[in-house]
XYZ file of C-alpha atoms in Angstrom:
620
model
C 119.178 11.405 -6.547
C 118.429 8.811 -9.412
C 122.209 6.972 -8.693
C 121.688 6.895 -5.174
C 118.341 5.285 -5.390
C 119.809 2.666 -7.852
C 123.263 1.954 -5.456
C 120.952 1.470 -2.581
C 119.217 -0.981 -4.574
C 122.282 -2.995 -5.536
C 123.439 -3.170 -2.131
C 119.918 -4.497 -0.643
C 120.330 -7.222 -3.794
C 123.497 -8.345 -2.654
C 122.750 -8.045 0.856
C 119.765 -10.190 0.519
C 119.503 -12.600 2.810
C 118.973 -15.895 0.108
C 122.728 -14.362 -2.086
C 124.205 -14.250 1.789
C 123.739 -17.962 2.455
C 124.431 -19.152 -0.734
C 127.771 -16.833 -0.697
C 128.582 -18.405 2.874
C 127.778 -21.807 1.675
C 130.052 -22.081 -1.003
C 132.775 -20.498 0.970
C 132.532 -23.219 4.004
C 131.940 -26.013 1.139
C 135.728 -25.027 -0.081
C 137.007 -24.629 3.513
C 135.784 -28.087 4.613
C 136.961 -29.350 1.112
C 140.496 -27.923 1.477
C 140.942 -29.419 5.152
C 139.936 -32.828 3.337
C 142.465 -32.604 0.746
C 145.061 -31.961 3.226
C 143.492 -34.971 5.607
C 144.203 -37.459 2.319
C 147.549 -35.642 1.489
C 148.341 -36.620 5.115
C 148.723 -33.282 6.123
C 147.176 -33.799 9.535
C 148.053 -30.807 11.465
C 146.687 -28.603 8.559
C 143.573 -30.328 8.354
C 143.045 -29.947 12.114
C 143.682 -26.435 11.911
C 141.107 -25.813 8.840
C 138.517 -28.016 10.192
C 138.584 -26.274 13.708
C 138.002 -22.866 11.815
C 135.347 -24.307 9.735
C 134.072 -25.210 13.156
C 134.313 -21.554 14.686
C 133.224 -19.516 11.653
C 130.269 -21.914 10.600
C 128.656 -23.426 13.720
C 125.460 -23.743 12.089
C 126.636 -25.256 8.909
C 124.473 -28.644 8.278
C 128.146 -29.696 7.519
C 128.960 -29.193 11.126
C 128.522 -33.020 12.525
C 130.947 -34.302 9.090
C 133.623 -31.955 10.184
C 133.602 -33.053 13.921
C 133.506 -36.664 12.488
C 137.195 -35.731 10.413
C 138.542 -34.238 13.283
C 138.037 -37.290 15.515
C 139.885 -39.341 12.641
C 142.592 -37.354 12.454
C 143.373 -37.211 16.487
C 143.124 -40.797 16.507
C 145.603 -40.992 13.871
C 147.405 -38.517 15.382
C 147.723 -41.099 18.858
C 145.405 -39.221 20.425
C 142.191 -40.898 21.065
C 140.478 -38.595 24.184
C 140.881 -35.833 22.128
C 139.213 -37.546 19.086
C 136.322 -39.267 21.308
C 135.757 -35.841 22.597
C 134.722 -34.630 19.369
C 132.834 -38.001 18.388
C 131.233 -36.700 21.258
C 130.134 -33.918 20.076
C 127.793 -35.683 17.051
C 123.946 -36.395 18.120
C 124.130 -39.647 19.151
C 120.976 -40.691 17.211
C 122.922 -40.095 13.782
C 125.305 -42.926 14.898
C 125.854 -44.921 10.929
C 127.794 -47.812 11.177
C 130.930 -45.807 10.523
C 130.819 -43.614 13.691
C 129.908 -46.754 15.945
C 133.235 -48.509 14.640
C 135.392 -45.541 15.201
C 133.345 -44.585 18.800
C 134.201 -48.469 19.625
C 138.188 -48.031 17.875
C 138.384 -45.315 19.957
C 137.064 -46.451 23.435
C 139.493 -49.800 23.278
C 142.519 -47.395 22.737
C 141.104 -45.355 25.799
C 141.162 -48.800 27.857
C 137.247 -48.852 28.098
C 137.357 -51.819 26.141
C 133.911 -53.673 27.784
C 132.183 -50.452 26.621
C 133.699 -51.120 23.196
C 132.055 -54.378 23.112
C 128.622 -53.433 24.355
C 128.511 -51.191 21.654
C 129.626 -53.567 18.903
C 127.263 -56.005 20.505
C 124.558 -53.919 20.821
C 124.449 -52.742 17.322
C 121.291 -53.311 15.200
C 122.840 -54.792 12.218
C 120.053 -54.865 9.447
C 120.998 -51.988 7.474
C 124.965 -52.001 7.658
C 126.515 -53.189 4.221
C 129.207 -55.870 4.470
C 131.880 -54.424 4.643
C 131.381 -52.340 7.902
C 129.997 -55.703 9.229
C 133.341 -57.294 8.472
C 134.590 -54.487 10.029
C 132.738 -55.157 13.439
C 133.218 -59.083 13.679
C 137.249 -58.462 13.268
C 136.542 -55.522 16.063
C 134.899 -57.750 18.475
C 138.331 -60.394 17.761
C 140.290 -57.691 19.033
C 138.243 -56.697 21.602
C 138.042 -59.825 23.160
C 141.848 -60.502 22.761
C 142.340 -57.568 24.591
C 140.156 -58.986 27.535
C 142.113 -62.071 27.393
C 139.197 -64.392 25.781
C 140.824 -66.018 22.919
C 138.209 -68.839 22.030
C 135.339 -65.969 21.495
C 137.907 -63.679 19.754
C 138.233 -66.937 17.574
C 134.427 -67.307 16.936
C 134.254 -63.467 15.826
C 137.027 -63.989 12.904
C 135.464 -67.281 11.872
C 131.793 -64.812 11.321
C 134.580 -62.125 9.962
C 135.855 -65.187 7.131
C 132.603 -65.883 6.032
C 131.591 -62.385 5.482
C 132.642 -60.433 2.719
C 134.430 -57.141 3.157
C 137.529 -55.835 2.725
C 139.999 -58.550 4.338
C 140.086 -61.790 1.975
C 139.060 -64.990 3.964
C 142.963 -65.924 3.637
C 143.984 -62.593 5.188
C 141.543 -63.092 8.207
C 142.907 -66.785 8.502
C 146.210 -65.005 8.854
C 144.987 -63.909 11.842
C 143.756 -66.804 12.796
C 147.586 -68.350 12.632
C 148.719 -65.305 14.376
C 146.158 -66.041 17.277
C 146.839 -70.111 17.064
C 150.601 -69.105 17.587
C 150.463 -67.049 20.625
C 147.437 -67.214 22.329
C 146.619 -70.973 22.348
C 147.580 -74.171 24.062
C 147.407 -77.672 22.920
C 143.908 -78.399 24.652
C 142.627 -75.062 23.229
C 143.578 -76.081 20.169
C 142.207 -79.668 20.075
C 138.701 -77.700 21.089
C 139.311 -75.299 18.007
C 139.978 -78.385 15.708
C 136.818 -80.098 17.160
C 134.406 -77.123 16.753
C 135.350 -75.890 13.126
C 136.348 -79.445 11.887
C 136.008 -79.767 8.023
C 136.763 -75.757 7.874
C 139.968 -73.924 7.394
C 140.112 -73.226 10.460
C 139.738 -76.241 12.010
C 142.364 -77.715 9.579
C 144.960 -74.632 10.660
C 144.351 -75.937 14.730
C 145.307 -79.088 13.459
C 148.666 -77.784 11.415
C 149.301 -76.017 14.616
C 149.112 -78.944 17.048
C 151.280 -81.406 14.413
C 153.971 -79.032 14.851
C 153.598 -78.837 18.666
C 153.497 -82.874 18.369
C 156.424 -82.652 16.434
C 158.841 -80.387 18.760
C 157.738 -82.229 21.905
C 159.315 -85.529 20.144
C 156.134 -86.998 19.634
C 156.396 -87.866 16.113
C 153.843 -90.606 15.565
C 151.156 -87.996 16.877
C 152.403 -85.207 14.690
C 151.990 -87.603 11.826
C 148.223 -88.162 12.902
C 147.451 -84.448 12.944
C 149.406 -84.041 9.852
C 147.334 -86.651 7.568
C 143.892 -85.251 9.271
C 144.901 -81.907 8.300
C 145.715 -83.045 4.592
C 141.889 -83.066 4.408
C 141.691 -79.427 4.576
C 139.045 -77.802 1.983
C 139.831 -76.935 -1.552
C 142.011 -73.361 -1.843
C 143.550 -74.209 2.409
C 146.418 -71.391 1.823
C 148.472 -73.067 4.031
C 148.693 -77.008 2.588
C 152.268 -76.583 1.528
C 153.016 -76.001 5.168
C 151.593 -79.135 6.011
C 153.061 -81.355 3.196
C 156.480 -79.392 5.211
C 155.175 -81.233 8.407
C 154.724 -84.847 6.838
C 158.064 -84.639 5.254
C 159.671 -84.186 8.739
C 157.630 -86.647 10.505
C 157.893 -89.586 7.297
C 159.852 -92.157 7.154
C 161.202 -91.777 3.648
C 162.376 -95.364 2.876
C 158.883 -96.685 4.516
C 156.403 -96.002 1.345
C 153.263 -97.268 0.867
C 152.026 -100.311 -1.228
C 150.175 -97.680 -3.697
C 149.835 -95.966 -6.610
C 148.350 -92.321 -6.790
C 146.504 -91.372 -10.107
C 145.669 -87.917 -11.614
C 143.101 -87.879 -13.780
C 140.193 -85.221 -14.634
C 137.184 -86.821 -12.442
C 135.390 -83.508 -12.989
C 135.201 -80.814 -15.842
C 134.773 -80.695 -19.784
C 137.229 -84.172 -19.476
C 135.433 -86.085 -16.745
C 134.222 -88.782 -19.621
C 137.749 -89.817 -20.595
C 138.848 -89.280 -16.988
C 136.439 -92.242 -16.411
C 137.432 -94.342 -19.151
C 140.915 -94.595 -18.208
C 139.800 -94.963 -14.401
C 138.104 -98.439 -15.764
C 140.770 -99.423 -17.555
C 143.114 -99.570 -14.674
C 140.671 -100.713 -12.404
C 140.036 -103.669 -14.758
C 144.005 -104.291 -14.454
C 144.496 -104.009 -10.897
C 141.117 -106.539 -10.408
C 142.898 -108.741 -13.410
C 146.540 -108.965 -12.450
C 147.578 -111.828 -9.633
C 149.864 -109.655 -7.348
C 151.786 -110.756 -4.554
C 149.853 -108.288 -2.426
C 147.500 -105.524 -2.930
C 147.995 -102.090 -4.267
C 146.325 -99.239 -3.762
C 145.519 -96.594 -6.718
C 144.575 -93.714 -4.789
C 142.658 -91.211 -7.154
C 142.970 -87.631 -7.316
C 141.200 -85.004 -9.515
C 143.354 -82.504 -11.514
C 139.753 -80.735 -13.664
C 142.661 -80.731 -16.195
C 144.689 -77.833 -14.237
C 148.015 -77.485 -13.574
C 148.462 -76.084 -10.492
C 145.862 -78.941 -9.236
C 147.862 -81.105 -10.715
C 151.146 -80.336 -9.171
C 149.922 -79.370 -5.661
C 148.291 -83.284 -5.810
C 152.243 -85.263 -6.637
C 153.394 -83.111 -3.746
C 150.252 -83.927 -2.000
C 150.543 -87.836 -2.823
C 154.835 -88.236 -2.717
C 154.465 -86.589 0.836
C 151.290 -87.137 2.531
C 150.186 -90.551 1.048
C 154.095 -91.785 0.327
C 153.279 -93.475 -2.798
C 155.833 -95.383 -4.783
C 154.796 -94.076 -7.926
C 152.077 -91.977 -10.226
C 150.202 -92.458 -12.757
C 148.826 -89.640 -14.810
C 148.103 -87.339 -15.865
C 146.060 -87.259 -19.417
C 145.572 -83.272 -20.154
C 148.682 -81.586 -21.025
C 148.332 -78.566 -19.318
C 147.883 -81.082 -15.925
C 150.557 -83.127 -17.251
C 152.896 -79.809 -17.172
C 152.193 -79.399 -13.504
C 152.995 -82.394 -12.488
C 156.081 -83.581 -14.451
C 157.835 -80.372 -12.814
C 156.369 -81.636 -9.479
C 157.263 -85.212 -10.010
C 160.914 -84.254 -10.668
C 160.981 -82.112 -7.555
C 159.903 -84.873 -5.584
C 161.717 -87.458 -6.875
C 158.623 -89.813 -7.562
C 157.930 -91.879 -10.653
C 155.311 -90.769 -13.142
C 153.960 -92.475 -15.693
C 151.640 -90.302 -18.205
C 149.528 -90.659 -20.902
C 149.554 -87.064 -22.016
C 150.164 -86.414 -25.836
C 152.100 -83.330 -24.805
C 155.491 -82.714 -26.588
C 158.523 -83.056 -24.294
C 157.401 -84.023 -21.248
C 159.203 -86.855 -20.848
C 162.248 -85.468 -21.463
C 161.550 -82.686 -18.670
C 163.521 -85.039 -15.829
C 164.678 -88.473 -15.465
C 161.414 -89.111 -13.124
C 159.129 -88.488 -16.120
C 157.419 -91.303 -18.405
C 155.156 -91.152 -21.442
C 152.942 -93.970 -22.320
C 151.152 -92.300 -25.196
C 149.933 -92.597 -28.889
C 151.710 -89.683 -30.311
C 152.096 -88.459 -33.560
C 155.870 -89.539 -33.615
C 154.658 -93.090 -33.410
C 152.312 -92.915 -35.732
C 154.528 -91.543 -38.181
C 157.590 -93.945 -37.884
C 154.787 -96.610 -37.880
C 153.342 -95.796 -41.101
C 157.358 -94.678 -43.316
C 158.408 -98.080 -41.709
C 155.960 -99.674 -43.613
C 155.824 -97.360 -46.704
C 159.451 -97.650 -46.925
C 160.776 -101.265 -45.650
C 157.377 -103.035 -46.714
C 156.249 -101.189 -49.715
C 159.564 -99.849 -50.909
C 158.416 -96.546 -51.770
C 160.643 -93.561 -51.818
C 158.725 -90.800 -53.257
C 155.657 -89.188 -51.380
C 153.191 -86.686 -51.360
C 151.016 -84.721 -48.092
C 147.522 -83.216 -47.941
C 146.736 -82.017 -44.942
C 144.944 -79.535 -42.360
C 146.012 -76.454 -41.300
C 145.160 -77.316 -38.188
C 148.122 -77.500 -35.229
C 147.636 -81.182 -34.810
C 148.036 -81.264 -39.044
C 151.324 -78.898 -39.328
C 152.865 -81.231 -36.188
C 152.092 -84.497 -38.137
C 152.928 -82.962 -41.612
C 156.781 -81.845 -40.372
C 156.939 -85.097 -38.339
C 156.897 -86.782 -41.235
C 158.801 -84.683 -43.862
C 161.431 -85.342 -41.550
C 161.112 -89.301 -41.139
C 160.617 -89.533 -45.194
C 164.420 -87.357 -45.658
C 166.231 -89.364 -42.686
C 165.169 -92.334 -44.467
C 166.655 -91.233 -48.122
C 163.451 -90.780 -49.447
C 161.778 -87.444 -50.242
C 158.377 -85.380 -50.391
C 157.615 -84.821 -53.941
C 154.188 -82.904 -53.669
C 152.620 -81.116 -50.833
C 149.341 -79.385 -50.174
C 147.061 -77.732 -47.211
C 143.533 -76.934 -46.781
C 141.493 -74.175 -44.062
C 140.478 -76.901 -41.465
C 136.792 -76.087 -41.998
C 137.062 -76.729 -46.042
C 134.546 -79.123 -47.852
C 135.744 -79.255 -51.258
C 139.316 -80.488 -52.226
C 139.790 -80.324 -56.236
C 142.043 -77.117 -55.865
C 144.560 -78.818 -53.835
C 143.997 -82.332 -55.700
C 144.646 -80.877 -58.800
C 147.784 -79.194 -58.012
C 148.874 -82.449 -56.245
C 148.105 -84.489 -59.509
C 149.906 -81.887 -61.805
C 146.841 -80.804 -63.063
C 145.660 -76.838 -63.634
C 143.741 -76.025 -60.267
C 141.448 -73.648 -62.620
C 140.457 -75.721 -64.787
C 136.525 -75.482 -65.645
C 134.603 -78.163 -63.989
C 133.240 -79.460 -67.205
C 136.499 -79.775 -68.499
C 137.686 -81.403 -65.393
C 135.135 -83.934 -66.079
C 136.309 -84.544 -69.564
C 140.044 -84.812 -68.559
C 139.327 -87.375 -65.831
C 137.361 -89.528 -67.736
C 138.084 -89.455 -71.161
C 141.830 -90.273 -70.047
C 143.851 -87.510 -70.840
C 147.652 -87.913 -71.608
C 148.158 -85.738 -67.760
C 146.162 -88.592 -66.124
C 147.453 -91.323 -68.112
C 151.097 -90.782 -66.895
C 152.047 -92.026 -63.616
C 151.567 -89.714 -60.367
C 154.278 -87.614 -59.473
C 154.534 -89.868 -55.586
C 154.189 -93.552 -54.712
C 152.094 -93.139 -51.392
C 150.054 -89.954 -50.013
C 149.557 -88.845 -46.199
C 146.639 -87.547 -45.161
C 146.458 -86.526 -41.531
C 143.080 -85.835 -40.970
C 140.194 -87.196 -39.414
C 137.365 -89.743 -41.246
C 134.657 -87.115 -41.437
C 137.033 -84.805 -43.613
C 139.237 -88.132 -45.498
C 135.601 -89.242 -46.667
C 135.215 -85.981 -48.570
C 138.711 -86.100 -49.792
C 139.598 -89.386 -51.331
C 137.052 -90.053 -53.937
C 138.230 -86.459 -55.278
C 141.432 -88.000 -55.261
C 139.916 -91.256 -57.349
C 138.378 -88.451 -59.958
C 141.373 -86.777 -60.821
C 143.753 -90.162 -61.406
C 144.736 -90.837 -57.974
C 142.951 -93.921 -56.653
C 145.708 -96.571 -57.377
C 148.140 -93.965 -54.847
C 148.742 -95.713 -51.741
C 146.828 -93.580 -49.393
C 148.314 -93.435 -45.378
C 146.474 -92.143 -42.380
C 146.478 -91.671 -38.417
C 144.287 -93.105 -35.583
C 141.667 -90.669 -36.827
C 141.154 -92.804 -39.300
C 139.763 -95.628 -37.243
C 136.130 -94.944 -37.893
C 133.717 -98.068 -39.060
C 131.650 -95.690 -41.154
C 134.563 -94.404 -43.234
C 134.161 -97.574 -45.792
C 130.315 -96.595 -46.508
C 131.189 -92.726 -46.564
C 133.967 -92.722 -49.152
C 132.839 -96.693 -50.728
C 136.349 -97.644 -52.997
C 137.927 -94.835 -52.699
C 139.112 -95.789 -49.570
C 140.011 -99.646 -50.125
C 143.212 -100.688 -49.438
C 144.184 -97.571 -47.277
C 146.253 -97.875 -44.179
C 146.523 -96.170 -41.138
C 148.555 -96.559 -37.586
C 145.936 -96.802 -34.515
C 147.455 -97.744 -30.538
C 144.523 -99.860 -29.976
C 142.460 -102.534 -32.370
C 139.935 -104.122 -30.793
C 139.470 -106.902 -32.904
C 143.349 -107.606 -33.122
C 143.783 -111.450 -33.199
C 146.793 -110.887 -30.577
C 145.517 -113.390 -27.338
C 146.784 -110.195 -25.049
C 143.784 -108.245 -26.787
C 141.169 -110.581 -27.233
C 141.928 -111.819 -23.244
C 141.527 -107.978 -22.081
C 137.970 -107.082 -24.596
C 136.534 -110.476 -23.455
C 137.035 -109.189 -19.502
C 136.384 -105.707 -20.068
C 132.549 -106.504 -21.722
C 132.203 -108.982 -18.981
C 133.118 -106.415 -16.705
C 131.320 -102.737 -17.626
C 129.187 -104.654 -20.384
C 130.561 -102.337 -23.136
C 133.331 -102.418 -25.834
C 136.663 -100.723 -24.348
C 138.131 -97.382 -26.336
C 141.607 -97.005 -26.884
C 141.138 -94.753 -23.205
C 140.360 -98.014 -21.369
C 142.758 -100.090 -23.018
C 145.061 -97.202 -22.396
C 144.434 -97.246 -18.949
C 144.829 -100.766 -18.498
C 148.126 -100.914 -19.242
C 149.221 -97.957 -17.682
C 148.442 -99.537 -14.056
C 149.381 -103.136 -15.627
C 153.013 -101.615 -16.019
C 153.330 -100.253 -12.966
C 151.698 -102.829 -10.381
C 153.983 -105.581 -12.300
C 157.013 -103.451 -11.586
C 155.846 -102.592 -7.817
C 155.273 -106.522 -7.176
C 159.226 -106.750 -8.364
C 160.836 -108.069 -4.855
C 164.126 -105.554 -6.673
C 161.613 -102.686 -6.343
C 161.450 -101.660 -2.885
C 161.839 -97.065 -3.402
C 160.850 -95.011 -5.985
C 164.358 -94.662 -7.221
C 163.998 -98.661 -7.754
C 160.968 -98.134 -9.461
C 162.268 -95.263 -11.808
C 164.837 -97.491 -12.790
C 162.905 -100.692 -13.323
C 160.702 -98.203 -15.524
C 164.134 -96.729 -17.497
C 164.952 -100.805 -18.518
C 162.051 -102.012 -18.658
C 161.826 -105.288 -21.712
C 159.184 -105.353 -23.801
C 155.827 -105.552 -22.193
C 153.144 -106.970 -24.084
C 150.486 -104.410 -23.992
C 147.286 -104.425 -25.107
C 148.195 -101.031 -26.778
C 151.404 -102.628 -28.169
C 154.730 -103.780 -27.435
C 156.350 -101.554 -25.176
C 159.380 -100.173 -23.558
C 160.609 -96.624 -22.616
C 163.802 -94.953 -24.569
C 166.315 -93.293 -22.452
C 164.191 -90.386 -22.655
C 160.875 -91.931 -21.068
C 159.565 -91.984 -24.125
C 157.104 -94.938 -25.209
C 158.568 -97.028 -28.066
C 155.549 -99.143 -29.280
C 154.471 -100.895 -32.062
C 151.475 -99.917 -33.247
C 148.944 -101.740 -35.267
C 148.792 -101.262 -38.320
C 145.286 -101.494 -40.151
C 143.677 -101.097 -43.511
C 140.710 -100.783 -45.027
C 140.199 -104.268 -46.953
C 136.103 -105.378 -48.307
C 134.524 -102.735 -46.377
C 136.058 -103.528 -42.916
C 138.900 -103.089 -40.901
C 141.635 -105.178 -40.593
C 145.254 -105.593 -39.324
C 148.211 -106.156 -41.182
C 151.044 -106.241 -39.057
């Protein structure tokens, strides 16, 4: 009696109507999960077959409306939309989201009821759909509309579809666009196209389009006008290599232009020196007595060097130039040396980038580099002073390894040597560790007795330094620190040689005698005594009502070198003007004398300066 009572109450537990549901719950949650699984496997049949049992055996399941929802997806991707818009059916039509009005719509067009596609589309209250279903529904409406043979409306709905974001990229929708331009439009379509979304990708792509039309119907004057129009496409215009294709089939190659494109950083951390150097050539071209104008049309790289190259393709094609000039970043200057070769097309830089004139005969450096600036200063250590033994302090800093091996090397292939060398962490202060062991001296010595060894004249700093001259490649914030350590420990009558960033009026206060009698290579001295100089500060003050930099004087001779070579009647192409650059004489720059080796490479001479009564003066 007592078991039966307790099985009977077992079996009214479990048959209870709350452990029932729950038990049939979970079971149709894993059927409808398992037809899923197949759906994204791609196991279509399968999932039909589950979800239409799922159907049967639960036909009150809240999950009921989801599972007619798959099965409409999967007959449409099975190519069978009836079936699947029977079932879309099937879903209250008040619970329409934004995904079952797209697929009710994807479905009707493949039907053929494609107006009733569009009223719904059209109809659709948009406020609460996220972007990417309203992507979705402007690139719906395209089709639609193609399908009803309206092209310019299906154009308006990809233009919305562009600037919305979803899942197509505004390129990939403007691939469409092409698509649509190609076979769908004729020339007067596309003039109205190029009129209504001027200034816009899309308006620039209807103007690629009817170039090329221009083009095969012989009419090459008006393919050239659609051409240059298009060339003022917006920044990121995917397709602006097609149209520098277009100009180079519709240019006369050996019919250039009187003009000169520059690349220079108008914009971004370098947009001051951009604008110095803009002056400076600008100063030239307004200085200069030509035979006719020249253009210098302007470009900005931001220092990058795709920018950079897409602009020489951009100005050898599209604006025929006969030469560039540019640009000053190095990662630019990269860009468009490997541009400028593949275009054939003079450039002249001033980048301070290793090898990049040696990257193709069409490549020229106008620079202050640390090459120059080293020959400069062992040409005078060596043939003026005579010395032959030499020691280096300097940085380790990139710029103060590249100067320190530089000139190691120029010191041996001379026959002269470096006796004593030393580094420092760039962000050091104090120097007597590295003095000391330059001077011979022990670089632990107490201070005190430091102090009594320097000045009570020991026998180590009696006896002559161990080098004649000492290079110090740093800049005058840092030397000012450095060189009256060097006076303390027995070093001040040591010829001491620096680089352009030495060129700092303050430097004679900050380090008082230490520093007297130094010298140092600059590319620029603006109170040089040559007439070239003194003619150029004198108009550049009149001018911008400033002192000039070495940027501006480095910018007037960049265009000063080139406009005198383009008003050559012997330069009429850019091959002419590549070669008049290759043997060029000595021009008298205002950055020094100057001609290009058979490299490209600058060979100037450099002032030299020096540090004489508290001022600045030049020597050479």
């Amino acid at each position: 009696m007592r078991r039966g009572i307790l099985c009977l109450a077992v079996l009214m537990l479990v048959l209870s109507p709350g452990v029932l549901h729950a038990r049939v719950s979970g079971s149709a949650d894993t059927a409808l999960q398992r037809a899923l699984a197949h759906y994204a496997a791609g196991k279509l049949n399968e999932a039909a077959g589950l979800l239409r049992g799922f159907i049967v055996s639960q036909a009150d399941s809240p999950q009921i409306d989801d599972a007619y929802r798959h099965l409409a997806r999967i007959h449409r991707d099975l190519g069978e939309p009836g079936v699947a818009l029977d079932y879309l059916k099937r879903t209250p039509a008040a619970d329409d989201r934004p995904q079952d009005l797209l697929l009710r719509s994807d479905l009707l067009m493949a039907t053929g009821d494609v107006r009733r596609a569009l009223e719904l589309l059209l109809g659709a209250d948009l406020r609460d759909w996220p972007l990417v279903e309203r992507q979705e529904r402007e690139l719906a409406l395209a089709e639609g509309f193609l399908r009803l043979d309206e092209p310019q409306r299906a154009l308006y709905f990809l233009h919305r579809a562009m600037l919305t974001d979803g899942r197509e990229t505004p390129q990939e929708v403007l691939a469409r666009v092409y698509t649509l331009f190609s076979d769908r439009f004729d020339e007067a379509s596309l003039a109205e196209a190029s009129f209504m979304y001027a200034a816009q990708p899309i308006g620039s792509l209807a103007m690629l389009h009817l170039g090329w039309r221009a083009l095969a119907a012989g009419q090459k004057d008006l393919a050239r006008q659609w051409a240059d129009v298009a060339m003022a496409a917006p920044a990121g215009f995917p397709y602006r290599g097609e149209v520098l294709e277009l100009l180079s089939r519709v240019s006369d190659q050996d019919s250039l232009k009187r003009a000169i494109g520059v690349l220079l950083p108008m914009s971004g951390r370098y947009t001051a020196f951009g604008e110095q150097v803009k002056r400076g050539m600008e100063l030239a071209r307004e200085t200069l007595r030509l035979s006719l104008p020249v253009d210098l049309i302007y470009r900005d790289t931001a220092g990058e060097e795709s920018v950079a190259a897409r602009q020489v393709a951009e100005l050898a094609i599209g604006e025929r130039v006969m030469a560039i000039a540019g640009p000053l970043v190095s990662n630019a200057a990269i860009g468009a040396a490997r541009q400028a070769g593949q275009e054939r097309v003079p450039l002249l830089s001033l980048s301070q980038r290793e090898g990049l004139a040696a990257s193709s005969l069409y490549v020229f450096r106008n620079a202050l580099t640390a090459q120059l600036q080293v020959q400069a200063l062992v040409d005078y250590a060596i043939d003026g002073r005579g010395f032959t033994r030499f020691g280096m302090l300097y940085p380790k800093t990139r710029q103060g390894e590249l100067f320190a091996g530089l000139f190691r090397d120029a010191v041996s292939r001379r026959g002269a040597s470096v006796v004593a060398v030393q580094s420092y962490p760039a962000e050091q202060t104090d120097f007597r560790y590295q003095v000391r062991l330059l001077r011979g001296l022990n670089p632990n010595m107490p201070d005190d007795d430091g102090d009594e060894v320097a000045h009570g004249g020991s026998d180590e700093t009696k006896t002559p330094a161990p080098f004649q001259a000492l290079f110090l490649p740093d800049y005058a914030d840092r030397i000012s620190l450095i060189v009256p350590q060097l006076a303390f420990y027995g070093l001040e009558r040591v010829q001491l040689l620096g680089t352009n960033g030495w060129n700092d009026a303050e430097l004679p206060r900050l380090a008082r005698q230490s520093i007297e009698g130094a010298v140092f290579a600059d590319g620029f001295f603006r109170y040089s005594s040559n007439p070239s100089v003194q003619n150029f500060v004198a108009r550049f003050v009149e001018r911008y009502g400033v002192e000039p930099t070495i940027l501006e004087a480095q910018g007037y001779d960049l265009a000063a070198i080139l406009l005198s070579l383009l008003d050559r009647r012997d330069v009429l192409t850019r091959d002419d003007m590549r070669r008049a650059l290759a043997e060029m004489p000595t021009f008298p720059g205002v950055t020094g004398d100057t001609r290009f080796d058979a490299l490209g490479e600058a060979v100037k001479k450099l002032f030299l300066l020096q540090f004489q009564n508290g001022t600045i003066v030049q020597i050479n």
